[in-house]
Amino acid sequence: MSKKIIAIVLELIPVISAVVSFYLFNTSKDSALIRRTLLISFLLALLGIVFFFVGRKMAGDDKAVRILGLVDLVASIYVIAFYVLVIFSFGL
């Protein structure tokens, strides 16, 4: 596999994790499997910052990698903003 394809796959992980975590958080179902999936997907979405730098290191000149890198940063900001809102909701 080329570095470009590996970088694109790595940068898709936080994006898909952010979408999955958003969907699972807004669903009315609750189980141990959903809670564990939420935990893992939030962690992977938060690691979007790491995947951003890894993707830039591997194939930084590719346009798809740059766009996915920005989306990775948005996924990380989503998780941080979510936890800030949770902290404020418990504090009020």
mmCIF file of C-alpha atoms in Angstrom:
data_model
loop_
_atom_site.group_PDB
_atom_site.id
_atom_site.type_symbol
_atom_site.label_atom_id
_atom_site.label_comp_id
_atom_site.label_asym_id
_atom_site.label_seq_id
_atom_site.Cartn_x
_atom_site.Cartn_y
_atom_site.Cartn_z
ATOM 1 C CA MET A 1 0.000 0.000 0.000
ATOM 2 C CA SER A 2 1.180 3.489 -0.689
ATOM 3 C CA LYS A 3 1.677 6.092 1.996
ATOM 4 C CA LYS A 4 -1.148 8.167 0.521
ATOM 5 C CA ILE A 5 -3.725 5.397 0.961
ATOM 6 C CA ILE A 6 -2.529 4.616 4.486
ATOM 7 C CA ALA A 7 -2.721 8.316 5.409
ATOM 8 C CA ILE A 8 -6.263 8.598 4.025
ATOM 9 C CA VAL A 9 -7.426 5.509 5.930
ATOM 10 C CA LEU A 10 -5.830 6.766 9.151
ATOM 11 C CA GLU A 11 -7.463 10.143 8.742
ATOM 12 C CA LEU A 12 -10.873 8.596 8.143
ATOM 13 C CA ILE A 13 -10.826 6.858 11.546
ATOM 14 C CA PRO A 14 -11.547 9.978 13.678
ATOM 15 C CA VAL A 15 -14.154 11.248 11.216
ATOM 16 C CA ILE A 16 -16.106 7.992 11.271
ATOM 17 C CA SER A 17 -15.704 7.781 15.043
ATOM 18 C CA ALA A 18 -17.145 11.273 15.507
ATOM 19 C CA VAL A 19 -20.168 10.423 13.379
ATOM 20 C CA VAL A 20 -20.722 7.129 15.209
ATOM 21 C CA SER A 21 -20.397 8.763 18.621
ATOM 22 C CA PHE A 22 -22.832 11.516 17.663
ATOM 23 C CA TYR A 23 -25.366 8.970 16.435
ATOM 24 C CA LEU A 24 -25.004 6.672 19.450
ATOM 25 C CA PHE A 25 -25.233 9.544 21.903
ATOM 26 C CA ASN A 26 -28.487 10.758 20.362
ATOM 27 C CA THR A 27 -30.122 7.342 20.269
ATOM 28 C CA SER A 28 -32.577 6.395 22.975
ATOM 29 C CA LYS A 29 -31.205 2.869 23.332
ATOM 30 C CA ASP A 30 -28.823 2.046 26.151
ATOM 31 C CA SER A 31 -26.706 -1.005 26.778
ATOM 32 C CA ALA A 32 -23.212 -1.917 27.882
ATOM 33 C CA LEU A 33 -22.140 -2.420 24.272
ATOM 34 C CA ILE A 34 -23.342 1.050 23.276
ATOM 35 C CA ARG A 35 -21.560 2.630 26.242
ATOM 36 C CA ARG A 36 -18.304 0.862 25.389
ATOM 37 C CA THR A 37 -18.639 1.835 21.721
ATOM 38 C CA LEU A 38 -19.244 5.442 22.758
ATOM 39 C CA LEU A 39 -16.140 5.413 24.919
ATOM 40 C CA ILE A 40 -13.966 4.009 22.141
ATOM 41 C CA SER A 41 -15.425 6.265 19.451
ATOM 42 C CA PHE A 42 -14.987 9.403 21.575
ATOM 43 C CA LEU A 43 -11.380 8.431 22.262
ATOM 44 C CA LEU A 44 -10.655 7.803 18.577
ATOM 45 C CA ALA A 45 -12.334 11.063 17.592
ATOM 46 C CA LEU A 46 -10.257 12.903 20.173
ATOM 47 C CA LEU A 47 -7.118 11.370 18.692
ATOM 48 C CA GLY A 48 -7.883 13.210 15.452
ATOM 49 C CA ILE A 49 -5.133 15.651 16.341
ATOM 50 C CA VAL A 50 -2.608 12.805 16.336
ATOM 51 C CA PHE A 51 -3.944 11.413 13.067
ATOM 52 C CA PHE A 52 -3.737 14.912 11.583
ATOM 53 C CA PHE A 53 0.000 15.087 12.212
ATOM 54 C CA VAL A 54 0.606 11.484 11.133
ATOM 55 C CA GLY A 55 -1.262 12.041 7.865
ATOM 56 C CA ARG A 56 0.624 15.246 7.159
ATOM 57 C CA LYS A 57 3.918 13.475 7.833
ATOM 58 C CA MET A 58 3.078 10.563 5.551
ATOM 59 C CA ALA A 59 1.452 12.347 2.593
ATOM 60 C CA GLY A 60 1.222 16.041 3.368
ATOM 61 C CA ASP A 61 1.228 17.225 -0.232
ATOM 62 C CA ASP A 62 -1.955 15.347 -1.187
ATOM 63 C CA LYS A 63 -5.145 17.409 -1.327
ATOM 64 C CA ALA A 64 -7.384 14.661 0.098
ATOM 65 C CA VAL A 65 -5.064 14.229 3.075
ATOM 66 C CA ARG A 66 -5.122 17.959 3.768
ATOM 67 C CA ILE A 67 -8.927 18.134 3.656
ATOM 68 C CA LEU A 68 -9.300 15.054 5.854
ATOM 69 C CA GLY A 69 -6.750 16.548 8.228
ATOM 70 C CA LEU A 70 -8.960 19.576 8.709
ATOM 71 C CA VAL A 71 -11.964 17.331 9.279
ATOM 72 C CA ASP A 72 -9.885 15.417 11.853
ATOM 73 C CA LEU A 73 -9.331 18.652 13.737
ATOM 74 C CA VAL A 74 -13.078 19.353 13.616
ATOM 75 C CA ALA A 75 -13.725 15.879 15.065
ATOM 76 C CA SER A 76 -11.331 16.630 17.925
ATOM 77 C CA ILE A 77 -12.978 19.996 18.543
ATOM 78 C CA TYR A 78 -16.362 18.234 18.581
ATOM 79 C CA VAL A 79 -15.255 15.937 21.413
ATOM 80 C CA ILE A 80 -13.669 18.758 23.407
ATOM 81 C CA ALA A 81 -16.764 20.934 23.011
ATOM 82 C CA PHE A 82 -18.976 18.027 24.032
ATOM 83 C CA TYR A 83 -17.073 17.483 27.264
ATOM 84 C CA VAL A 84 -17.045 21.226 28.004
ATOM 85 C CA LEU A 85 -20.831 21.267 27.620
ATOM 86 C CA VAL A 86 -21.129 18.248 29.901
ATOM 87 C CA ILE A 87 -18.988 19.920 32.551
ATOM 88 C CA PHE A 88 -21.073 23.101 32.355
ATOM 89 C CA SER A 89 -24.326 21.166 32.549
ATOM 90 C CA PHE A 90 -23.215 19.381 35.722
ATOM 91 C CA GLY A 91 -21.897 22.620 37.173
ATOM 92 C CA LEU A 92 -25.132 24.521 36.717
#
